[in-house]
Structure formats: structure tokens, C-alpha cells
Coordinates of N, CA and C in Angstrom, one line a residue:
X254 N -23.0 -45.7 23.9 CA -21.8 -46.5 24.2 C -21.1 -47.0 22.9
X255 N -19.9 -47.3 22.9 CA -19.2 -47.8 21.7 C -19.9 -49.1 21.3
X256 N -20.1 -49.2 20.0 CA -20.6 -50.5 19.5 C -19.5 -51.2 18.7
X257 N -19.4 -50.9 17.5 CA -18.4 -51.6 16.7 C -17.7 -50.7 15.7
X258 N -16.5 -50.9 15.4 CA -15.8 -50.0 14.5 C -14.5 -50.6 14.0
X259 N -14.1 -50.0 12.9 CA -12.8 -50.4 12.3 C -11.7 -49.8 13.0
X260 N -10.7 -50.5 13.3 CA -9.5 -49.9 13.9 C -8.7 -49.2 12.8
X261 N -7.9 -48.2 13.2 CA -7.1 -47.6 12.1 C -5.6 -48.1 12.2
X262 N -4.9 -48.1 11.1 CA -3.6 -48.6 11.1 C -2.6 -47.6 11.7
X263 N -1.7 -48.0 12.5 CA -0.7 -47.2 13.2 C 0.7 -47.7 12.7
X264 N 1.3 -46.9 11.8 CA 2.5 -47.3 11.2 C 3.7 -46.8 12.1
X265 N 3.6 -45.6 12.7 CA 4.7 -45.1 13.5 C 4.1 -44.7 14.9
X266 N 4.8 -44.9 15.9 CA 4.3 -44.6 17.2 C 5.1 -43.4 17.9
X267 N 4.5 -42.8 18.9 CA 5.2 -41.7 19.6 C 4.8 -40.4 19.0
X268 N 5.2 -39.3 19.8 CA 4.9 -38.0 19.4 C 5.9 -37.5 18.4
X269 N 5.4 -36.8 17.3 CA 6.3 -36.3 16.3 C 7.2 -35.2 16.8
X270 N 8.5 -35.3 16.7 CA 9.4 -34.2 17.1 C 10.4 -34.0 15.9
X271 N 10.3 -32.9 15.2 CA 11.1 -32.7 14.0 C 12.6 -32.9 14.2
X272 N 13.1 -32.5 15.4 CA 14.5 -32.6 15.6 C 14.9 -34.0 16.1
X273 N 14.0 -34.8 16.5 CA 14.3 -36.1 17.0 C 14.7 -37.1 15.9
X274 N 15.4 -38.1 16.2 CA 15.8 -39.2 15.2 C 14.5 -39.9 14.9
X275 N 14.2 -40.1 13.6 CA 13.0 -40.9 13.2 C 13.0 -42.3 13.7
X276 N 11.9 -42.7 14.2 CA 11.8 -44.1 14.8 C 12.0 -45.1 13.7
X277 N 12.7 -46.2 14.0 CA 13.0 -47.2 13.0 C 12.0 -48.4 13.2
X278 N 11.4 -48.9 12.1 CA 10.5 -50.0 12.2 C 11.2 -51.2 12.9
X279 N 10.6 -52.0 13.7 CA 11.2 -53.2 14.3 C 11.7 -54.2 13.3
X280 N 12.7 -54.9 13.6 CA 13.3 -55.9 12.7 C 12.2 -56.9 12.3
X281 N 12.1 -57.2 11.0 CA 11.1 -58.2 10.5 C 9.7 -57.6 10.4
X282 N 9.5 -56.3 10.6 CA 8.2 -55.8 10.5 C 7.8 -55.7 9.0
X283 N 6.4 -55.7 8.8 CA 5.9 -55.6 7.5 C 6.2 -54.3 6.8
X284 N 6.3 -54.3 5.5 CA 6.6 -53.1 4.8 C 5.4 -52.5 4.1
X285 N 4.2 -53.0 4.5 CA 3.0 -52.5 3.9 C 1.9 -52.5 4.9
X286 N 1.0 -51.6 4.7 CA -0.2 -51.5 5.6 C -1.4 -51.1 4.8
X287 N -2.4 -52.0 4.8 CA -3.5 -51.8 3.9 C -3.6 -52.9 2.9
X288 N -4.4 -52.8 1.9 CA -5.2 -51.6 1.6 C -6.4 -51.4 2.4
X289 N -6.8 -50.1 2.5 CA -8.0 -49.7 3.3 C -9.0 -49.0 2.4
X290 N -10.2 -49.5 2.3 CA -11.2 -49.0 1.3 C -12.1 -48.0 2.0
X291 N -12.4 -46.9 1.3 CA -13.2 -45.8 1.8 C -14.3 -45.4 0.8
X292 N -15.5 -45.3 1.3 CA -16.6 -44.9 0.4 C -16.5 -43.3 0.3
X293 N -16.6 -42.9 -1.0 CA -16.4 -41.4 -1.2 C -17.6 -40.6 -1.6
X294 N -18.7 -41.3 -1.9 CA -19.9 -40.6 -2.2 C -20.7 -41.2 -3.4
X295 N -21.9 -40.7 -3.6 CA -22.7 -41.2 -4.7 C -23.5 -40.0 -5.2
X296 N -23.6 -39.9 -6.6 CA -24.4 -38.8 -7.2 C -25.7 -39.4 -7.8
X297 N -26.8 -39.0 -7.2 CA -28.1 -39.6 -7.7 C -28.5 -39.2 -9.1
X298 N -27.9 -38.1 -9.6 CA -28.2 -37.6 -10.9 C -27.4 -38.4 -12.0
X299 N -26.1 -38.5 -11.8 CA -25.3 -39.2 -12.8 C -25.1 -40.7 -12.4
X300 N -25.5 -41.1 -11.2 CA -25.3 -42.5 -10.7 C -23.8 -42.8 -10.5
X301 N -23.0 -41.8 -10.4 CA -21.5 -42.0 -10.2 C -21.3 -42.5 -8.7
X302 N -20.5 -43.5 -8.6 CA -20.2 -44.1 -7.3 C -18.7 -43.9 -7.1
X303 N -18.3 -43.2 -6.0 CA -16.9 -42.9 -5.8 C -16.3 -43.6 -4.6
X304 N -15.1 -44.1 -4.7 CA -14.4 -44.7 -3.5 C -13.0 -44.4 -3.7
X305 N -12.2 -44.7 -2.6 CA -10.7 -44.6 -2.7 C -10.1 -45.7 -1.8
X306 N -8.9 -46.0 -2.2 CA -8.1 -47.0 -1.5 C -6.8 -46.4 -0.9
X307 N -6.5 -46.6 0.3 CA -5.3 -46.1 1.0 C -4.3 -47.2 1.2
X308 N -3.1 -47.0 0.8 CA -2.0 -48.0 1.0 C -0.8 -47.3 1.6
X309 N -0.3 -47.8 2.7 CA 0.9 -47.2 3.3 C 2.1 -48.2 3.1
X310 N 3.2 -47.7 2.5 CA 4.3 -48.5 2.2 C 5.6 -47.9 2.7
X311 N 6.5 -48.8 3.1 CA 7.8 -48.4 3.4 C 8.6 -48.0 2.1
X312 N 9.2 -46.8 2.1 CA 9.8 -46.3 0.9 C 11.0 -47.2 0.5
X313 N 11.7 -47.8 1.4 CA 12.9 -48.6 1.1 C 12.4 -49.9 0.4
X314 N 11.2 -50.3 0.7 CA 10.7 -51.6 0.1 C 10.0 -51.3 -1.2
X315 N 9.3 -50.2 -1.3 CA 8.5 -49.9 -2.6 C 8.8 -48.5 -2.9
X316 N 9.9 -48.2 -3.6 CA 10.2 -46.8 -3.9 C 9.3 -46.1 -4.9
X317 N 8.7 -46.9 -5.7 CA 7.7 -46.4 -6.7 C 6.3 -46.9 -6.4
X318 N 5.3 -46.2 -6.6 CA 4.0 -46.6 -6.2 C 3.5 -47.8 -7.2
X319 N 2.9 -48.8 -6.6 CA 2.4 -49.9 -7.4 C 1.0 -49.5 -8.0
X320 N 0.6 -50.2 -9.0 CA -0.6 -49.9 -9.7 C -1.8 -50.7 -9.1
X321 N -2.9 -50.1 -9.0 CA -4.1 -50.8 -8.5 C -5.0 -51.1 -9.8
X322 N -5.5 -52.3 -9.8 CA -6.4 -52.7 -10.9 C -7.7 -53.2 -10.3
X323 N -8.8 -52.9 -11.0 CA -10.1 -53.3 -10.5 C -11.0 -53.6 -11.7
X324 N -12.0 -54.5 -11.5 CA -13.0 -54.9 -12.5 C -14.2 -55.4 -11.9
X325 N -15.3 -55.4 -12.7 CA -16.5 -56.1 -12.3 C -16.3 -57.6 -12.4
X326 N -16.6 -58.4 -11.4 CA -16.4 -59.8 -11.4 C -17.2 -60.5 -12.5
X327 N -18.3 -59.9 -12.9 CA -19.1 -60.5 -14.0 C -18.6 -60.1 -15.4
X328 N -17.6 -59.3 -15.5 CA -17.0 -58.9 -16.8 C -15.8 -59.7 -17.1
X329 N -15.4 -59.8 -18.3 CA -14.1 -60.5 -18.7 C -12.9 -59.8 -18.1
X330 N -11.8 -60.5 -17.9 CA -10.6 -59.9 -17.4 C -10.1 -58.7 -18.2
X331 N -10.4 -58.7 -19.5 CA -9.9 -57.7 -20.4 C -10.5 -56.3 -20.0
X332 N -11.6 -56.3 -19.2 CA -12.2 -55.1 -18.9 C -11.6 -54.4 -17.7
X333 N -10.5 -55.0 -17.2 CA -9.8 -54.5 -16.0 C -9.3 -53.0 -16.2
X334 N -9.5 -52.2 -15.2 CA -9.1 -50.8 -15.2 C -7.9 -50.6 -14.3
X335 N -6.9 -49.9 -14.8 CA -5.7 -49.5 -14.0 C -5.8 -48.1 -13.4
X336 N -5.4 -48.0 -12.1 CA -5.5 -46.7 -11.5 C -4.1 -46.4 -10.9
X337 N -3.6 -45.2 -11.2 CA -2.3 -44.7 -10.7 C -2.5 -44.1 -9.3
X338 N -1.4 -44.2 -8.5 CA -1.5 -43.7 -7.1 C -1.2 -42.2 -7.0
X339 N -1.9 -41.6 -6.0 CA -1.6 -40.2 -5.7 C -0.9 -40.2 -4.3
X340 N 0.2 -39.5 -4.3 CA 1.0 -39.5 -3.0 C 0.4 -38.4 -2.1
X341 N -0.1 -38.9 -0.9 CA -0.6 -38.0 0.1 C 0.4 -37.4 1.0
X342 N 1.4 -38.2 1.4 CA 2.3 -37.7 2.4 C 3.5 -38.7 2.5
X343 N 4.6 -38.3 3.1 CA 5.7 -39.1 3.4 C 6.1 -38.8 4.9
X344 N 6.2 -39.9 5.7 CA 6.5 -39.6 7.1 C 7.4 -40.7 7.7
X345 N 8.6 -40.3 8.1 CA 9.6 -41.3 8.7 C 9.7 -42.6 7.9
X346 N 10.0 -42.5 6.7 CA 10.2 -43.7 5.9 C 9.0 -44.4 5.3
X347 N 7.8 -43.8 5.5 CA 6.6 -44.4 5.0 C 5.9 -43.5 4.0
X348 N 5.4 -44.0 2.9 CA 4.7 -43.3 1.9 C 3.2 -43.6 2.0
X349 N 2.4 -42.6 1.9 CA 1.0 -42.8 1.9 C 0.4 -42.6 0.5
X350 N -0.2 -43.6 0.0 CA -0.7 -43.6 -1.4 C -2.2 -43.7 -1.4
X351 N -2.9 -42.9 -2.3 CA -4.3 -43.1 -2.5 C -4.7 -43.4 -3.9
X352 N -5.6 -44.2 -4.1 CA -6.1 -44.6 -5.4 C -7.6 -44.2 -5.5
X353 N -8.0 -43.4 -6.4 CA -9.4 -42.9 -6.6 C -10.1 -43.8 -7.6
X354 N -11.2 -44.3 -7.2 CA -12.1 -45.2 -8.0 C -13.4 -44.5 -8.3
X355 N -13.8 -44.5 -9.5 CA -15.1 -44.0 -9.9 C -15.8 -45.0 -10.8
X356 N -17.0 -45.4 -10.4 CA -17.8 -46.3 -11.2 C -19.2 -45.8 -11.4
X357 N -20.0 -46.5 -12.1 CA -21.4 -46.2 -12.4 C -22.2 -47.3 -11.8
X358 N -23.2 -46.9 -11.0 CA -24.2 -47.8 -10.5 C -25.1 -48.2 -11.6
X359 N -25.3 -49.5 -11.8 CA -26.1 -50.0 -12.8 C -27.5 -50.4 -12.3
X360 N -28.2 -51.1 -13.2 CA -29.6 -51.5 -12.8 C -29.6 -52.5 -11.6
X361 N -28.6 -53.3 -11.5 CA -28.5 -54.3 -10.5 C -27.2 -54.1 -9.7
X362 N -27.1 -54.8 -8.6 CA -25.9 -54.8 -7.7 C -24.7 -55.4 -8.5
X363 N -23.5 -54.8 -8.2 CA -22.3 -55.3 -8.9 C -21.3 -55.6 -7.8
X364 N -20.5 -56.6 -8.1 CA -19.3 -56.9 -7.2 C -18.0 -56.5 -7.9
X365 N -17.3 -55.6 -7.2 CA -16.1 -55.1 -7.7 C -14.9 -55.7 -7.1
X366 N -13.9 -56.2 -7.8 CA -12.7 -56.8 -7.3 C -11.5 -56.0 -7.6
X367 N -10.7 -55.8 -6.6 CA -9.5 -54.9 -6.9 C -8.3 -55.6 -6.2
X368 N -7.1 -55.2 -6.8 CA -5.8 -55.7 -6.2 C -4.7 -54.7 -6.5
X369 N -3.7 -54.8 -5.7 CA -2.5 -53.9 -5.9 C -1.3 -54.8 -6.2
X370 N -0.6 -54.4 -7.3 CA 0.6 -55.2 -7.7 C 1.8 -54.7 -6.8
X371 N 2.1 -55.5 -5.8 CA 3.3 -55.2 -5.0 C 4.4 -56.1 -5.4
X372 N 5.7 -55.6 -5.4 CA 6.8 -56.4 -5.8 C 7.0 -57.6 -4.9
X373 N 7.5 -58.7 -5.4 CA 7.6 -59.9 -4.7 C 9.0 -60.3 -4.3
X374 N 10.0 -59.6 -4.8 CA 11.4 -60.0 -4.6 C 12.2 -59.1 -3.7
X375 N 11.5 -58.2 -3.0 CA 12.3 -57.3 -2.1 C 12.5 -57.9 -0.8
X376 N 13.7 -57.9 -0.2 CA 13.9 -58.6 1.1 C 13.1 -58.0 2.3
X377 N 12.7 -56.7 2.1 CA 11.9 -56.1 3.2 C 10.4 -56.2 3.1
X378 N 10.0 -56.8 2.0 CA 8.5 -56.9 1.8 C 8.1 -58.4 2.0
X379 N 7.6 -58.7 3.2 CA 7.3 -60.1 3.5 C 5.9 -60.5 3.1
X380 N 5.6 -60.4 1.8 CA 4.3 -60.7 1.4 C 4.4 -61.5 0.0
X381 N 5.1 -62.6 0.0 CA 5.4 -63.3 -1.3 C 4.1 -63.8 -1.9
X382 N 3.0 -64.0 -1.1 CA 1.8 -64.5 -1.6 C 1.1 -63.6 -2.6
X383 N 1.6 -62.3 -2.7 CA 1.0 -61.4 -3.6 C 1.4 -61.5 -5.0
X384 N 2.4 -62.4 -5.3 CA 2.9 -62.5 -6.6 C 3.0 -64.0 -7.0
X385 N 2.7 -64.4 -8.2 CA 2.3 -63.5 -9.4 C 0.8 -63.2 -9.4
X386 N 0.0 -63.7 -8.5 CA -1.4 -63.4 -8.4 C -1.7 -62.5 -7.2
X387 N -1.8 -61.2 -7.3 CA -1.9 -60.3 -6.2 C -3.2 -60.7 -5.4
X388 N -3.2 -60.5 -4.1 CA -4.3 -60.7 -3.2 C -5.4 -59.8 -3.6
X389 N -6.6 -60.3 -3.9 CA -7.7 -59.5 -4.4 C -8.7 -59.2 -3.2
X390 N -9.4 -58.1 -3.3 CA -10.4 -57.7 -2.4 C -11.7 -57.4 -3.1
X391 N -12.8 -57.5 -2.5 CA -14.1 -57.2 -3.1 C -15.0 -56.3 -2.3
X392 N -15.8 -55.5 -3.0 CA -16.9 -54.7 -2.4 C -18.0 -54.7 -3.3
X393 N -19.2 -54.3 -2.7 CA -20.4 -54.3 -3.5 C -20.8 -52.9 -3.8
X394 N -21.3 -52.7 -5.1 CA -21.8 -51.4 -5.5 C -23.3 -51.6 -5.8
X395 N -24.2 -51.0 -5.0 CA -25.6 -51.2 -5.1 C -26.2 -50.8 -6.5
X396 N -27.4 -51.4 -6.8 CA -28.1 -50.9 -8.0 C -28.7 -49.6 -7.8
X397 N -29.1 -48.9 -8.9 CA -29.6 -47.6 -8.9 C -30.9 -47.5 -8.1
X398 N -31.8 -48.5 -8.2 CA -33.0 -48.5 -7.5 C -33.0 -49.4 -6.3
X399 N -31.9 -49.8 -5.9 CA -31.8 -50.8 -4.7 C -31.6 -50.0 -3.4
X400 N -32.2 -50.6 -2.4 CA -32.0 -50.0 -1.0 C -30.6 -50.4 -0.5
X401 N -29.9 -49.5 0.0 CA -28.5 -49.7 0.4 C -28.6 -50.5 1.8
X402 N -27.7 -51.4 1.9 CA -27.5 -52.1 3.2 C -26.3 -51.5 3.9
X403 N -26.4 -50.9 5.1 CA -25.3 -50.3 5.7 C -25.2 -50.5 7.2
X404 N -24.1 -50.4 7.7 CA -23.9 -50.5 9.2 C -23.3 -49.3 9.7
X405 N -23.3 -49.1 11.0 CA -22.8 -47.9 11.7 C -21.9 -48.4 12.9
X406 N -20.9 -47.6 13.1 CA -20.0 -47.8 14.3 C -19.6 -46.5 14.8
X407 N -19.3 -46.5 16.1 CA -18.8 -45.3 16.8 C -17.3 -45.4 16.8
X408 N -16.8 -46.0 17.9 CA -15.3 -46.2 17.9 C -15.0 -47.7 18.1
X409 N -13.9 -48.0 18.5 CA -13.5 -49.4 18.5 C -13.1 -49.8 19.9
X410 N -13.8 -49.3 20.9 CA -13.5 -49.6 22.3 C -14.8 -49.5 23.1
X411 N -14.6 -49.4 24.4 CA -15.7 -49.3 25.4 C -15.4 -48.1 26.3
X412 N -16.5 -47.5 26.7 CA -16.4 -46.3 27.6 C -16.0 -46.7 29.0
X413 N -16.2 -48.0 29.4 CA -16.0 -48.5 30.7 C -15.4 -49.9 30.7
X414 N -14.3 -50.1 31.4 CA -13.7 -51.4 31.4 C -14.6 -52.5 31.8
X415 N -15.5 -52.2 32.8 CA -16.5 -53.3 33.2 C -17.4 -53.7 32.1
X416 N -17.8 -52.7 31.3 CA -18.6 -53.1 30.1 C -17.9 -54.0 29.1
X417 N -16.6 -53.7 28.9 CA -15.8 -54.5 28.0 C -15.7 -55.9 28.5
X418 N -15.4 -56.1 29.8 CA -15.3 -57.4 30.4 C -16.6 -58.2 30.3
X419 N -17.7 -57.5 30.5 CA -19.0 -58.1 30.5 C -19.4 -58.5 29.0
X420 N -18.9 -57.8 28.0 CA -19.2 -58.1 26.6 C -18.2 -59.1 26.0
X421 N -17.2 -59.4 26.8 CA -16.2 -60.3 26.3 C -15.2 -59.7 25.3
X422 N -15.0 -58.4 25.4 CA -14.1 -57.6 24.5 C -14.9 -57.2 23.3
X423 N -14.1 -56.6 22.4 CA -14.6 -56.0 21.2 C -14.9 -57.0 20.1
X424 N -14.2 -58.1 20.1 CA -14.2 -59.1 19.0 C -15.6 -59.7 18.8
X425 N -16.4 -60.0 19.9 CA -17.8 -60.6 19.6 C -18.6 -59.6 18.8
X426 N -18.4 -58.3 18.9 CA -19.2 -57.3 18.2 C -18.8 -57.4 16.7
X427 N -17.5 -57.5 16.5 CA -17.0 -57.6 15.1 C -17.4 -58.9 14.4
X428 N -17.4 -60.0 15.2 CA -17.9 -61.3 14.6 C -19.3 -61.2 14.2
X429 N -20.1 -60.5 15.0 CA -21.5 -60.3 14.6 C -21.7 -59.5 13.3
X430 N -20.8 -58.5 13.2 CA -20.9 -57.7 11.9 C -20.5 -58.6 10.7
X431 N -19.4 -59.4 10.9 CA -19.0 -60.3 9.8 C -20.1 -61.3 9.5
X432 N -20.7 -61.9 10.5 CA -21.8 -62.8 10.3 C -23.0 -62.2 9.5
X433 N -23.3 -61.0 9.8 CA -24.4 -60.3 9.1 C -23.9 -60.0 7.7
X434 N -22.6 -59.7 7.5 CA -22.1 -59.4 6.2 C -22.1 -60.6 5.3
X435 N -21.9 -61.8 5.9 CA -21.9 -63.0 5.1 C -23.3 -63.4 4.7
X436 N -24.3 -63.1 5.5 CA -25.7 -63.4 5.2 C -26.2 -62.4 4.1
X437 N -26.0 -61.1 4.4 CA -26.4 -60.1 3.4 C -25.3 -59.0 3.4
X438 N -24.5 -59.1 2.4 CA -23.3 -58.2 2.4 C -23.7 -56.7 2.5
X439 N -23.0 -56.0 3.3 CA -23.2 -54.6 3.5 C -22.6 -53.8 2.3
X440 N -23.3 -52.7 1.9 CA -22.7 -51.8 0.9 C -21.8 -50.8 1.4
X441 N -22.0 -50.4 2.7 CA -21.1 -49.4 3.2 C -21.2 -49.4 4.8
X442 N -20.0 -49.1 5.4 CA -20.0 -48.9 6.9 C -19.8 -47.5 7.2
X443 N -20.7 -46.9 8.0 CA -20.6 -45.5 8.3 C -19.9 -45.3 9.7
X444 N -18.8 -44.6 9.8 CA -18.1 -44.5 11.0 C -18.3 -43.1 11.6
X445 N -18.8 -43.1 12.9 CA -19.0 -41.8 13.5 C -17.8 -41.3 14.3
X446 N -16.7 -42.1 14.3 CA -15.6 -41.7 15.0 C -15.8 -41.9 16.5
X447 N -14.9 -41.3 17.3 CA -15.1 -41.4 18.8 C -16.2 -40.5 19.2
X448 N -16.6 -40.5 20.4 CA -17.7 -39.7 20.9 C -17.5 -39.3 22.3
X449 N -18.3 -38.3 22.8 CA -18.3 -37.9 24.1 C -19.3 -38.8 24.9
X450 N -18.8 -39.3 26.0 CA -19.7 -40.2 26.8 C -20.4 -39.4 27.9
X451 N -21.7 -39.3 27.8 CA -22.5 -38.5 28.7 C -23.5 -39.4 29.5
X452 N -23.1 -40.7 29.6 CA -24.0 -41.6 30.3 C -24.4 -41.1 31.7
X453 N -23.4 -40.5 32.4 CA -23.7 -40.1 33.8 C -24.7 -39.0 33.9
X454 N -25.0 -38.3 32.8 CA -26.0 -37.2 32.9 C -27.3 -37.7 33.4
X455 N -27.6 -39.0 33.2 CA -28.9 -39.6 33.7 C -28.9 -39.9 35.2
X456 N -27.7 -39.8 35.8 CA -27.6 -40.1 37.2 C -27.4 -38.8 38.0
X457 N -27.4 -37.7 37.3 CA -27.2 -36.4 38.0 C -28.5 -35.9 38.5
X458 N -28.6 -35.5 39.7 CA -29.9 -34.9 40.2 C -29.8 -33.4 40.2

């Protein structure tokens, strides 16, 4: 059954029809979606740790890609690293940007802090709190000889409405994940995507 999972961002709705008029974002809608962090892999030989950040922006609000900056929280601000964006796609007025991060796992666990410099004075970008100090996000990079703490999720729903009602919806599951993360921060969440529900096979004679 579905347990817990991250929902994905939906910036445009409806079926894509090349000849149809592109859908317009509703009035007052946000001009950005993300950032969304993704674990990209680990090399046990070189101890290279790879990750990426996805950011979806309305072109009219942010015509040029902002810069992502990250650093080890235990290092001085001067050690900050800048990462340029890679454009993945453009769809109906939205730009999809990816930032590739590569770090080295050290002897002990590290806390990495990153932020994206978004403009503060555009009328379509309703996120003034990001300037002059951009909103920062953090994730943990495990030590070389440390056991990784990880969680797993299938999808972000239930196979049966009755089960959803009995569980009180999906939020209690996510609150449990957040509580576990506060007590012992997870290094990575592994998503299995959606799945085929074969529960009834046990009831077939």
C-alpha cells in the first residue's frame, strides 16, 4: 500500500495540444516552483557525492537563470561555491532549470546549505522575503564510514479511499517522517514511484 511520498510540482494543467492556446497562469499565481533537491549518486572509490536542484520559473518574471550558491555550514562564508543553471526545457511560459552539485564526503557528516538568488523587484515574483538574504535550504552529506539514514516512499496517496479515511489522510504519514527527520536527520529519501496494487490477489481462490 502507499506509505509516504513527496508530491511533485504541477506548473501547468491539462493535456498538451500543440495547436491550442497555451494556458495562462491564474492572476496572482507564484512565478516560481521549487527548489527541489535530488540525490544523484555516490562513488565509493572517489567519495564523490552528487546531487541536483530543480527550479521552475516563469520566463516573464525571471528571463535569465539565477545563480545557486552552496557551502558547508561549518566553513566560512568565503568558501561559498556558485553554480550556473542548465536549461532543461521551456513549456508554456515556464523555464525548467537544473543545478548540478558535486561534493566530497569527508570523515564526518557535513551539513550543506544552499540558496538561489531570485530577483526581488519584479511585479510577477511574489517572494520579497528572498532578498537581500535568499531563503536557504539544508541537507546532510554522510561521512565516508558512516551508515546512511534513509527513508522510502511509494506514492503520495492511497489505493483505497476507505484506507485514506481510516488513516486520517496522507498528512499524518508525512508528519511522522518530519518527526523522525527532526530526531535523526535522514540523508536521503528513496522514491519508488507509483505501484501496481495487487492486494486482491490474496482474496482470489
